[in-house]
Amino acid sequence: MDRPQGVKYVPAIAEPTQAKFERVPKEEILGHGHLACPGCGAALSMRLALKALGRRVMIAGPACCWAVCDGPWPYSATGVPFLHCAFETAASTACGIRAGLAARGIDDITVMTWAGDGGTFDIGLQALSGAAERNDDFLYVCYDNEAYMNTGVQRSSATPELAWTTTTPPGAMPKLQPKKNMGEIVCAHRAPYFATATVAYPEDLIAKFERAGRTRGFRMIHILSPCPPGWKSEERLGISLARRAVESRVFPLYEVEGGTKWRLTQDPPKRPVAEYLKDQGRFAHLTAAQVRQIQGHVDAEWDVLKGRLETGDRR
Amino acid sequence: MRDVITGNEAVAWGAARARAQVVPAYPITPQTTIIEGIADLIKKGELKAEYIPVESEHSAMAACIGAAYAGARAFTATSSQGLLLMHELLHWAALARVPIVMAEVNRAVAPGWTIWTDQNDSLAQRDTGWIQLYCQDAQEVFDTTVQAFRIAEEVDLPVMIVLDAFVLSHTAEPVDVPDAADVDRFLPPRKPKFVLDVDNPCAFGGLNGPDVYQEFRFNQQASMTAALEAARRSDNDWAKMFGRRYGLIEEYRTEGADTILVASATPASTAQDVVDKLRAKGKKVGLVRVRLFRPFPAVELRKALAGAKRVAVLDRNISPGHHGIFCEELKSALYGMPKAPEVRGFIGGLGGRDLTPDSIEEVFDRAMGPKKEEEIAWIGHKA
Ligand SMILES: Cc1ncc(C[n+]2csc(CCOP(=O)(O)OP(=O)(O)O)c2C)c(N)n1
Ligand code: SF4
Ligand SMILES: [Mg+2]
């Protein structure tokens, strides 16, 4: 293993979050007939998340692919109560649902958002920050396909640097900015729980949802969600790409308690970033130099993350 | 309890007596003393509610919608820029059919920065699907706040109670606040017709194609029409229990009047004095106050104005490029009416400029004068 020397796991997290595959609940809550594309990471994430959380869940879902995936009125595939809400209001709507339940003395429901990266990193960030600062009691889930897919693949601030989107055509208007670091933003609010997850590690994902379900206050799970049409990748490669994103450290899997206790939950052997980029049409235009540039940034970000793990506390 | 309280305090007491359960709120002058008042009533134990100090008005309305879908009675308050920021969600609340009640303190729109009253902020929300009630004194503000929940929950539409900045929001008057137990008999706990329920999981607000959307609008319109009756009933029941009645419109000395002023909000109460003065001089004048603006009480207005030769409409608002908004609404309501009175529109009091008895008398004089006014007649205007 090429785990860097000196990484120490922060003992404050008493039981490391891990689930055994045999423990994955058999019950399927996400129904048949959802409208997600073949190979959609969001649909698989929803399926696994609901397995972990069970049926006592209410969802606030803003404009994003999932607003379509759930199905046309009067049908709903999600399998738990689902309140569609305006694009930028996932967090504020969830906060209202929680308050409404509290006013009625109902305390055994997991209130959850299911928002895209656009609704989270961009237009909904203010409401998210407000809810995190107030420590509103719900689970904010962002399934991150790294662009505005519902409107046809425009850039978001979660789009990786130099990736193709319709509004960042390579050459003419490349996306020069690196992906916004949502974990650091949320952890700066000292939120009780933040975790990254992805569909290539279902036990890890389920365990994080279980943990988030048990935690009270503001919790967030950020899911890297492969999107064949938006990534210009083969449908069958979604899981593989998600795995390579973790192995290449483009999308490390970690969890953070209270905004300060950072811990890696998966630490597979390192692979070059090029192996992650290569099967995605959105990166097909990259030159060798650009791939090296991305590798450099990924390595630097990994060092920053390592720093968090080492100290366990940035204050 | 009978006390001397401001219009804004009357709103806070109204929300408390209505037992609002969730109050997400964001401050803006001149609304602030409403939400401070509510926080204070929660502290004093007069109200048991989840108070959410949200980070914007947009979030306030989103949280109201979420709370209403969780089955709770939701209330908020705002003004001007805050109301405009909410605009997307005002449509949302009305199409989502949630019975939210909101107090809106009329404040002119920036730039330049201003905190003084006019109606452009609330009237810009005319087509959002909210019921709108304009009040003229603090007692009416309290009574209407409670009535609003009855109307909202009966027709599943949100209600906006509108009051003028400072002239009403910050002016103290004697107000009767009935005991909670009495108000409870008027307004029982909310019984939502649809809620988020894990035992009956449904989606709300999902994809609509051209095959279904129009019917949702049709239903909304039907409920708006039903709101006329709901507002009447709510007002009548209130009158039976508490002895105060307002109507959808309020007529003042309209019997035998040739010239009737149509106004709304506090200028209408000033106008009562002017009518008294002119009547004393033998002038056949009267006053109609529009209390309910949406749904528009066209039938009531046609009836009240049937005998008049002339109607002057005083608008503390303007639809730039057209006219005063109440004036245009009234013209369309009277269109096609046999022997319809001539309607003359007057605009004044914008940005909080005083509408004094003198300026209202000027409206009557000009309306009764022989000279045909220009299309838009401005009142109290500095040339
Ligand atoms: C206020 C507002 N602006 C723009 C839109 C249009 N819109 C709907 S979904 C969307 C993009 C969603 O992107 P993301 O949140 O990443 O979800 P995805 O579709 O990728 O799953 C946009 C721009 C909207 N519905 N509301
Ligand atoms: S566009 Fe992407 S995120 Fe949207 S449904 Fe298809 S695969 Fe899923
Ligand atoms: Mg997206």
XYZ file of C-alpha atoms and ligand atoms in Angstrom:
733
model
C 0.000 0.000 0.000
C 1.289 3.415 -0.814
C -0.593 5.091 2.008
C 1.497 8.113 2.934
C 3.564 7.816 6.047
C 2.331 9.574 9.112
C -1.372 9.464 8.429
C -3.024 8.899 11.711
C -6.676 8.105 12.106
C -8.425 10.430 14.457
C -9.636 8.441 17.434
C -12.541 10.788 18.117
C -14.653 8.775 15.715
C -15.276 5.835 17.976
C -16.549 3.278 15.512
C -15.119 3.624 12.041
C -17.919 3.683 9.525
C -17.945 0.362 7.747
C -20.677 -1.942 6.604
C -20.413 -5.549 5.617
C -21.945 -6.386 2.295
C -24.016 -9.160 3.887
C -25.701 -6.437 5.925
C -27.026 -4.552 2.900
C -30.800 -4.543 3.320
C -32.599 -6.644 0.727
C -35.704 -4.489 0.610
C -35.998 -2.350 -2.511
C -37.670 1.000 -1.838
C -36.816 2.789 -5.077
C -39.456 1.541 -7.472
C -39.352 0.343 -11.031
C -40.088 2.826 -13.745
C -37.902 5.706 -12.668
C -36.793 7.746 -15.648
C -33.026 7.799 -15.087
C -30.774 6.993 -18.038
C -29.167 3.556 -18.175
C -26.031 3.603 -16.056
C -27.149 6.627 -14.015
C -25.193 6.949 -10.778
C -27.972 8.956 -9.172
C -30.468 6.123 -9.494
C -28.088 3.588 -7.987
C -27.224 6.037 -5.204
C -30.890 6.566 -4.403
C -31.473 2.826 -4.352
C -28.630 2.267 -1.894
C -29.415 5.329 0.228
C -32.998 4.207 0.771
C -31.832 0.705 1.625
C -29.747 2.254 4.376
C -32.365 4.701 5.655
C -35.555 2.680 5.294
C -39.016 4.043 4.629
C -39.319 6.675 7.352
C -37.768 9.282 5.086
C -39.131 12.462 3.537
C -37.320 14.064 0.635
C -37.104 17.641 -0.567
C -36.038 17.440 -4.203
C -35.085 20.559 -6.140
C -34.885 20.987 -9.909
C -32.264 18.531 -11.173
C -32.278 15.238 -13.049
C -34.003 13.523 -10.144
C -37.021 15.819 -10.494
C -37.498 14.010 -13.797
C -36.272 10.584 -12.699
C -38.987 10.393 -10.028
C -41.549 10.237 -12.805
C -44.365 12.285 -14.284
C -47.396 13.297 -12.223
C -49.226 11.384 -10.785
C -46.483 8.732 -10.577
C -43.551 8.654 -8.220
C -40.804 6.035 -8.262
C -38.841 7.136 -5.249
C -40.949 5.177 -2.789
C -40.930 7.682 0.075
C -42.752 11.033 0.362
C -41.162 13.401 -2.118
C -41.691 17.156 -2.154
C -40.490 18.807 -5.331
C -39.108 22.238 -4.559
C -37.575 25.193 -6.342
C -34.008 24.800 -7.630
C -32.262 26.790 -4.893
C -34.463 25.669 -1.984
C -33.463 22.092 -1.155
C -32.016 23.072 2.216
C -34.655 25.652 3.140
C -37.507 23.360 2.149
C -36.022 20.496 4.176
C -35.591 22.861 7.115
C -39.280 23.741 6.841
C -40.334 20.102 6.682
C -38.339 19.370 9.813
C -39.867 22.349 11.622
C -43.358 21.338 10.526
C -42.837 17.812 11.813
C -41.388 19.131 15.059
C -44.397 21.404 15.519
C -46.590 18.345 15.184
C -44.503 16.354 17.635
C -43.179 13.931 15.001
C -39.562 13.037 15.669
C -38.873 9.681 14.002
C -38.449 10.760 10.385
C -35.230 11.334 8.448
C -35.702 14.516 6.438
C -33.386 14.470 3.436
C -32.624 16.533 0.360
C -31.706 14.981 -2.959
C -30.032 17.736 -4.931
C -27.679 17.931 -7.877
C -24.343 19.688 -7.836
C -25.820 22.792 -9.479
C -28.489 23.043 -6.797
C -25.834 22.506 -4.130
C -22.554 24.122 -5.191
C -24.115 27.044 -7.058
C -27.648 28.335 -6.748
C -28.528 26.564 -3.487
C -25.301 27.242 -1.607
C -26.728 30.142 0.413
C -29.640 28.091 1.711
C -27.285 25.178 2.403
C -24.935 27.430 4.362
C -27.851 28.906 6.293
C -29.105 25.475 7.279
C -25.619 24.230 8.172
C -24.959 27.309 10.305
C -28.278 26.883 12.144
C -27.478 23.179 12.434
C -30.924 22.354 11.081
C -31.766 18.741 11.662
C -31.745 17.034 8.282
C -29.531 15.115 5.866
C -28.409 17.085 2.829
C -27.541 14.751 -0.036
C -25.878 16.034 -3.160
C -25.517 13.606 -6.025
C -22.752 15.207 -7.992
C -22.568 14.462 -11.714
C -20.318 17.483 -12.143
C -22.513 19.604 -14.405
C -26.065 20.794 -15.022
C -27.235 17.611 -16.678
C -30.966 18.224 -16.614
C -30.543 21.289 -18.792
C -28.089 19.596 -21.150
C -24.590 19.533 -19.613
C -23.622 23.082 -18.726
C -20.786 23.782 -16.339
C -21.307 24.075 -12.613
C -18.751 24.993 -9.990
C -18.482 21.230 -9.377
C -17.274 20.615 -12.926
C -13.628 19.452 -12.868
C -11.014 21.683 -14.415
C -10.675 21.456 -18.195
C -13.677 19.150 -18.564
C -15.851 19.584 -21.619
C -19.351 20.910 -21.074
C -21.563 22.775 -23.529
C -20.623 26.066 -21.871
C -16.930 25.235 -21.493
C -15.955 24.193 -25.000
C -12.299 23.139 -24.929
C -9.986 25.503 -26.690
C -12.418 28.408 -26.898
C -13.644 28.711 -23.313
C -12.009 26.003 -21.241
C -13.045 25.507 -17.641
C -9.899 26.749 -15.971
C -11.177 26.706 -12.422
C -10.760 23.610 -10.267
C -13.804 21.965 -8.722
C -15.164 23.769 -5.682
C -14.325 21.919 -2.468
C -17.696 21.309 -0.837
C -16.287 19.279 2.050
C -14.187 22.183 3.248
C -17.090 24.597 2.919
C -19.463 22.441 4.922
C -16.836 21.554 7.488
C -16.098 25.252 7.986
C -19.637 25.348 9.415
C -18.570 22.668 11.918
C -21.496 20.539 10.783
C -21.970 17.382 12.865
C -21.333 15.051 9.931
C -20.007 15.292 6.400
C -19.053 12.394 4.157
C -18.168 11.693 0.561
C -19.394 8.511 -1.069
C -19.765 6.899 -4.437
C -21.512 3.998 -6.087
C -18.362 1.935 -6.592
C -18.192 1.432 -2.816
C -21.746 0.461 -1.892
C -20.873 -0.809 1.612
C -19.103 2.447 2.322
C -22.024 4.455 0.962
C -24.609 2.503 2.915
C -22.636 2.733 6.119
C -22.386 6.487 5.738
C -26.107 6.810 5.172
C -26.759 4.654 8.207
C -24.475 6.797 10.261
C -26.007 10.007 8.905
C -29.445 8.611 9.670
C -28.455 8.114 13.302
C -26.867 11.550 13.651
C -28.932 14.633 14.515
C -28.340 18.162 13.304
C -27.020 19.136 9.893
C -25.488 16.239 7.998
C -24.310 16.069 4.437
C -23.334 13.284 2.080
C -21.667 14.246 -1.171
C -21.942 11.478 -3.760
C -19.870 11.326 -6.924
C -22.466 10.179 -9.429
C -21.357 8.923 -12.849
C -23.489 10.219 -15.704
C -22.951 8.486 -19.058
C -24.481 11.199 -21.273
C -22.809 14.076 -19.426
C -19.446 12.396 -19.053
C -19.609 10.943 -22.547
C -18.768 7.564 -21.137
C -20.101 4.084 -21.724
C -23.035 3.102 -19.559
C -21.309 -0.079 -18.453
C -18.298 1.874 -17.149
C -20.045 3.973 -14.496
C -18.990 1.899 -11.495
C -15.520 1.449 -12.856
C -15.108 5.195 -13.342
C -16.368 5.882 -9.833
C -13.821 3.383 -8.528
C -11.027 4.943 -10.555
C -12.060 8.406 -9.236
C -11.399 7.154 -5.718
C -8.251 5.196 -6.580
C -6.750 8.157 -8.431
C -7.659 10.385 -5.470
C -9.709 12.638 -7.677
C -12.591 11.899 -5.295
C -11.287 10.612 -1.951
C -13.740 8.844 0.327
C -13.737 10.342 3.779
C -15.982 11.415 6.590
C -15.741 14.309 8.990
C -17.229 14.668 12.412
C -18.022 18.119 13.733
C -16.139 19.706 10.856
C -12.784 18.928 12.436
C -12.262 15.177 12.807
C -11.337 14.010 9.329
C -10.932 10.339 8.487
C -10.422 8.412 5.247
C -12.873 5.567 4.935
C -11.260 3.972 1.880
C -7.615 4.181 0.973
C -7.001 1.975 -2.040
C -3.633 1.839 -3.812
C -2.988 4.934 -5.866
C -3.545 4.967 -9.626
C -2.613 7.718 -12.049
C -5.320 10.276 -12.806
C -4.906 9.503 -16.507
C -6.562 6.137 -15.928
C -9.638 7.914 -14.576
C -9.752 10.482 -17.367
C -9.178 8.159 -20.285
C -12.616 6.556 -20.760
C -14.540 9.812 -20.555
C -15.311 11.806 -23.675
C -15.476 14.987 -21.631
C -11.712 14.676 -21.139
C -10.861 13.290 -24.597
C -9.396 16.600 -25.782
C -6.798 16.831 -23.006
C -3.151 17.065 -23.984
C -0.488 15.166 -22.090
C 0.566 18.429 -20.472
C -2.975 19.108 -19.312
C -3.227 15.633 -17.830
C 0.020 16.318 -15.973
C -1.428 19.611 -14.753
C -4.501 17.848 -13.417
C -2.360 15.174 -11.783
C -0.408 17.934 -10.061
C -3.551 19.558 -8.707
C -4.958 16.221 -7.542
C -1.708 15.455 -5.721
C -1.714 18.879 -4.099
C -5.337 18.475 -2.945
C -4.476 15.056 -1.549
C -1.699 16.643 0.467
C -4.172 19.163 1.866
C -6.548 16.366 2.791
C -3.691 14.435 4.372
C -2.950 17.503 6.450
C -6.478 17.436 7.781
C -6.118 13.782 8.679
C -2.832 14.323 10.430
C -3.929 17.127 12.669
C -7.546 16.112 12.867
C -8.300 19.696 13.729
C -7.602 22.824 11.753
C -8.472 25.376 14.390
C -57.095 41.816 26.270
C -57.505 45.398 25.142
C -54.323 47.322 24.645
C -52.777 50.126 22.657
C -50.572 48.374 20.107
C -49.127 49.069 16.667
C -50.256 47.483 13.413
C -47.192 45.274 13.472
C -47.866 44.171 17.038
C -51.404 43.402 15.953
C -49.981 41.084 13.279
C -47.824 39.321 15.865
C -50.820 38.860 18.162
C -52.872 37.660 15.216
C -50.275 34.997 14.393
C -50.184 34.001 18.068
C -53.960 33.760 18.412
C -54.065 31.771 15.163
C -51.533 29.433 16.777
C -49.061 29.598 13.899
C -46.811 26.564 14.345
C -43.833 27.420 12.157
C -42.519 30.948 11.631
C -39.478 31.247 9.365
C -38.623 34.923 9.154
C -36.063 37.393 7.880
C -35.997 41.032 8.970
C -36.650 44.068 6.797
C -37.835 47.520 7.791
C -40.757 48.159 8.334
C -41.687 44.516 8.971
C -39.080 43.895 11.699
C -41.279 44.597 14.702
C -43.630 41.832 13.543
C -40.999 39.133 13.796
C -39.514 40.641 16.937
C -43.029 40.675 18.343
C -43.538 37.024 17.461
C -40.207 36.075 19.044
C -41.295 37.961 22.156
C -44.687 36.222 22.271
C -42.909 32.864 21.981
C -40.629 33.868 24.836
C -43.610 34.900 26.953
C -45.386 31.630 26.269
C -48.232 33.271 24.344
C -47.258 31.289 21.252
C -45.745 27.850 20.859
C -44.035 27.798 17.477
C -40.880 26.715 15.686
C -39.179 30.039 14.920
C -36.547 29.720 12.178
C -34.149 32.645 11.730
C -33.588 31.904 8.040
C -30.863 33.540 5.977
C -33.173 35.128 3.381
C -36.803 35.754 2.515
C -36.463 33.251 -0.286
C -35.635 30.625 2.300
C -38.398 31.914 4.578
C -41.015 31.132 1.963
C -39.384 27.811 1.032
C -39.424 26.792 4.684
C -43.082 27.849 4.959
C -43.877 25.581 2.018
C -41.960 22.665 3.542
C -43.619 23.193 6.918
C -47.067 23.389 5.356
C -46.438 20.119 3.523
C -45.422 18.583 6.824
C -48.905 19.538 8.031
C -48.117 22.596 10.121
C -49.649 26.067 10.113
C -46.976 28.352 8.687
C -46.677 32.111 8.921
C -44.140 34.703 7.865
C -43.917 38.426 7.208
C -41.937 40.661 4.896
C -41.810 43.903 2.916
C -40.712 45.251 -0.424
C -37.316 43.848 -1.445
C -37.975 40.781 0.667
C -41.289 40.160 -1.024
C -39.719 40.654 -4.432
C -36.981 38.169 -3.542
C -39.697 35.645 -2.674
C -41.482 36.075 -5.965
C -40.596 32.674 -7.432
C -41.835 30.958 -4.297
C -45.026 32.984 -4.098
C -46.047 31.327 -7.342
C -44.787 28.044 -5.949
C -46.819 28.282 -2.737
C -50.008 29.115 -4.597
C -49.640 26.323 -7.168
C -48.554 23.910 -4.448
C -51.846 24.855 -2.771
C -50.437 25.489 0.690
C -52.420 27.683 3.100
C -49.551 29.894 4.232
C -50.406 33.275 5.704
C -47.999 36.169 5.306
C -48.126 39.740 6.500
C -46.693 42.153 3.974
C -45.915 45.681 5.075
C -46.142 47.862 1.986
C -42.873 49.617 1.284
C -41.817 51.307 -1.921
C -39.288 49.544 -4.104
C -35.633 50.632 -4.513
C -33.728 52.335 -5.962
C -33.317 54.773 -4.368
C -33.395 53.116 -1.006
C -36.613 53.922 0.733
C -38.566 52.438 3.601
C -41.784 54.417 3.133
C -45.083 53.043 2.036
C -46.542 52.385 -1.364
C -48.185 49.379 -2.939
C -45.963 48.454 -5.859
C -44.326 45.613 -3.955
C -47.532 43.749 -3.121
C -49.319 44.577 -6.362
C -46.375 43.224 -8.331
C -47.458 39.867 -6.834
C -50.963 40.209 -8.258
C -50.715 37.191 -10.539
C -48.918 34.841 -8.167
C -52.156 33.243 -6.996
C -52.146 34.738 -3.503
C -55.280 36.055 -1.905
C -54.615 39.668 -0.889
C -56.379 41.661 1.826
C -55.550 45.343 2.430
C -56.150 46.680 5.941
C -56.786 50.182 7.211
C -56.334 50.035 10.987
C -54.620 47.941 13.637
C -57.795 46.220 14.819
C -58.536 45.151 11.288
C -54.963 43.919 10.961
C -55.384 41.646 13.969
C -58.805 40.422 12.899
C -57.696 39.855 9.313
C -54.601 37.914 10.335
C -56.752 35.356 12.109
C -59.438 35.384 9.404
C -56.745 34.807 6.791
C -55.916 31.349 8.169
C -59.577 30.359 7.983
C -59.800 31.461 4.360
C -56.460 29.912 3.405
C -57.208 26.546 4.955
C -60.688 26.421 3.486
C -59.593 26.977 -0.132
C -55.960 25.745 0.049
C -54.450 28.977 -1.149
C -51.987 31.301 0.557
C -53.140 34.656 1.908
C -51.263 37.937 2.113
C -52.389 40.532 4.659
C -51.194 43.927 3.543
C -50.628 46.961 5.760
C -49.016 50.328 5.067
C -45.521 51.046 6.318
C -45.407 53.228 9.433
C -48.808 54.863 8.933
C -50.247 51.561 10.050
C -47.327 49.268 10.903
C -45.858 51.600 13.526
C -48.910 53.552 14.661
C -50.390 52.511 17.996
C -54.136 52.260 18.420
C -56.450 50.517 20.871
C -56.873 46.911 19.767
C -59.035 44.202 21.218
C -57.197 40.866 21.286
C -59.727 38.172 22.184
C -58.833 35.282 24.482
C -57.088 32.345 22.899
C -59.937 29.988 23.762
C -62.428 32.203 21.922
C -60.246 32.452 18.836
C -59.791 28.669 18.952
C -63.527 28.289 18.409
C -63.260 30.468 15.309
C -60.107 28.775 14.024
C -59.688 25.113 15.001
C -56.332 23.372 14.438
C -55.357 22.886 10.807
C -56.625 19.717 9.160
C -54.461 19.431 6.045
C -56.032 17.713 3.049
C -52.673 16.412 1.868
C -49.362 15.991 3.694
C -46.034 14.245 3.447
C -46.792 10.897 5.029
C -44.431 7.926 5.209
C -47.401 5.568 5.419
C -48.812 6.939 2.187
C -45.784 8.068 0.207
C -46.696 10.536 -2.537
C -44.769 13.015 -4.621
C -45.976 16.603 -4.817
C -45.170 19.011 -7.603
C -43.743 16.497 -10.069
C -43.395 16.645 -13.821
C -46.382 18.079 -15.640
C -46.886 17.920 -19.374
C -49.238 19.943 -21.534
C -51.755 17.151 -20.960
C -52.292 18.018 -17.296
C -50.942 21.454 -16.354
C -53.895 23.544 -17.456
C -56.244 21.661 -15.130
C -54.113 22.614 -12.148
C -54.578 26.251 -13.135
C -58.275 25.648 -13.625
C -58.538 24.229 -10.122
C -56.566 27.113 -8.702
C -58.911 29.567 -10.381
C -61.932 27.672 -9.040
C -60.476 27.940 -5.542
C -59.835 31.644 -6.041
C -63.498 32.045 -6.921
C -64.443 29.991 -3.871
C -62.229 32.292 -1.820
C -64.756 35.105 -2.313
C -67.329 33.082 -0.420
C -64.752 31.832 2.080
C -63.726 35.413 2.826
C -67.367 36.448 3.265
C -68.051 33.510 5.561
C -64.914 34.077 7.583
C -65.858 37.748 8.007
C -69.461 36.912 8.961
C -68.448 34.293 11.496
C -65.920 36.703 12.944
C -68.613 39.362 13.213
C -70.919 36.925 15.000
C -68.255 36.033 17.534
C -66.398 39.294 17.978
C -68.770 41.965 16.706
C -66.541 43.391 13.979
C -67.256 43.104 10.263
C -65.318 44.482 7.301
C -66.734 42.985 4.129
C -64.820 42.360 0.930
C -65.252 46.037 0.169
C -66.372 48.699 2.596
C -68.854 51.383 1.579
C -68.921 54.744 3.329
C -71.764 57.184 2.710
C -72.346 55.964 -0.815
C -76.132 56.411 -0.647
C -77.129 58.841 -3.353
C -73.514 59.708 -4.140
C -72.716 61.127 -7.597
C -69.003 60.866 -7.082
C -67.414 57.947 -5.312
C -63.781 57.621 -4.387
C -62.322 54.124 -4.585
C -59.290 53.715 -2.360
C -57.528 51.073 -0.312
C -55.565 50.780 2.919
C -55.037 53.745 5.264
C -55.759 56.524 2.748
C -59.314 55.176 2.748
C -59.704 55.990 6.438
C -58.384 59.514 5.830
C -60.895 59.771 3.009
C -63.781 59.130 5.411
C -63.117 62.503 7.052
C -62.965 64.174 3.667
C -66.280 62.613 2.683
C -67.840 63.891 5.924
C -66.537 67.381 5.237
C -67.783 67.455 1.641
C -71.133 65.940 2.596
C -71.515 68.697 5.193
C -71.095 71.154 2.329
C -73.863 69.373 0.434
C -71.633 67.540 -2.029
C -72.939 64.136 -2.996
C -69.772 62.129 -2.418
C -69.039 58.707 -1.026
C -66.225 56.242 -0.549
C -65.588 52.611 -1.348
C -62.618 50.876 0.195
C -61.304 47.785 -1.537
C -60.264 45.380 1.203
C -60.005 42.186 -0.826
C -57.891 42.683 -3.940
C -57.439 39.046 -5.003
C -59.814 37.505 -5.793
C -61.177 40.799 -7.108
C -64.670 41.513 -5.724
C -66.097 42.697 -9.054
C -69.723 41.941 -8.232
C -69.602 43.896 -4.975
C -67.912 46.835 -6.682
C -70.417 46.966 -9.517
C -73.215 47.012 -6.986
C -71.634 49.662 -4.790
C -70.828 51.955 -7.727
C -74.031 51.381 -9.725
C -75.689 54.717 -8.977
C -72.634 56.950 -9.284
C -71.874 59.268 -12.221
C -68.170 59.370 -11.559
C -65.649 57.209 -9.811
C -62.248 58.501 -8.808
C -59.648 55.855 -8.041
C -56.756 56.745 -5.796
C -53.745 54.560 -6.484
C -50.668 54.547 -4.292
C -48.931 52.505 -6.973
C -48.305 52.573 -10.680
C -47.948 50.039 -13.434
C -45.345 51.933 -15.438
C -46.469 52.394 -18.995
C -50.109 51.851 -18.076
C -51.905 53.305 -15.063
C -52.710 52.867 -11.407
C -53.374 49.213 -10.778
C -56.600 49.489 -8.769
C -57.891 51.874 -11.443
C -57.274 49.427 -14.259
C -58.692 46.527 -12.260
C -61.810 48.544 -11.548
C -62.239 49.622 -15.169
C -62.171 46.023 -16.292
C -64.652 45.058 -13.558
C -67.079 47.780 -14.683
C -66.649 47.180 -18.399
C -69.926 46.388 -20.107
C -72.007 47.503 -17.127
C -75.062 49.458 -18.258
C -74.744 53.144 -17.279
C -71.285 52.456 -15.928
C -69.819 55.458 -14.114
C -66.946 57.340 -15.672
C -63.676 56.249 -14.045
C -60.864 58.717 -13.420
C -57.549 57.538 -12.106
C -55.326 59.465 -9.683
C -51.855 58.508 -8.614
C -50.165 59.835 -5.522
C -48.548 59.048 -2.234
C -45.734 57.113 -3.890
C -42.701 56.331 -1.793
C -44.637 57.331 1.319
C -45.513 60.893 0.283
C -48.322 61.952 2.605
C -51.855 61.544 1.378
C -53.425 64.250 3.508
C -57.104 65.178 3.804
C -56.284 68.123 1.535
C -54.773 65.935 -1.141
C -57.761 63.613 -1.034
C -60.108 66.596 -1.244
C -58.156 67.614 -4.312
C -58.931 64.215 -5.826
C -62.649 64.792 -5.271
C -62.473 68.343 -6.638
C -60.656 67.325 -9.763
C -62.888 64.307 -10.273
C -65.978 66.489 -9.988
C -64.518 69.332 -12.000
C -65.599 70.008 -15.583
C -62.118 69.659 -16.996
C -61.343 66.278 -18.463
C -58.152 65.176 -16.746
C -55.190 63.856 -18.610
C -55.036 60.068 -18.762
C -53.038 59.895 -15.538
C -53.741 62.551 -12.943
C -50.983 62.935 -10.369
C -51.708 64.078 -6.852
C -49.304 66.060 -4.687
C -46.839 66.095 -7.549
C -43.893 68.471 -7.642
C -43.768 69.870 -11.146
C -34.190 29.358 -10.566
C -33.943 28.351 -11.624
N -32.952 28.564 -12.527
C -32.716 27.662 -13.482
C -33.452 26.521 -13.564
C -33.173 25.546 -14.665
N -32.540 24.325 -14.192
C -33.250 23.249 -13.846
S -32.325 21.945 -13.395
C -30.908 22.814 -13.721
C -29.578 22.185 -13.599
C -29.510 21.208 -12.508
O -28.191 20.829 -12.352
P -27.775 19.971 -11.108
O -28.248 20.602 -9.871
O -26.331 19.704 -11.211
O -28.619 18.619 -11.284
P -28.509 17.581 -12.510
O -29.523 18.007 -13.511
O -27.137 17.626 -13.029
O -28.860 16.271 -11.921
C -31.186 24.108 -14.139
C -30.166 25.101 -14.508
C -34.488 26.337 -12.608
N -35.281 25.272 -12.585
N -34.687 27.248 -11.655
S -28.374 12.740 -17.441
Fe -26.928 11.743 -16.070
S -27.631 12.212 -13.985
Fe -29.295 12.685 -15.395
S -30.564 10.840 -15.389
Fe -29.114 10.652 -17.106
S -27.366 9.584 -16.266
Fe -28.574 10.277 -14.542
Mg -25.405 17.985 -11.907
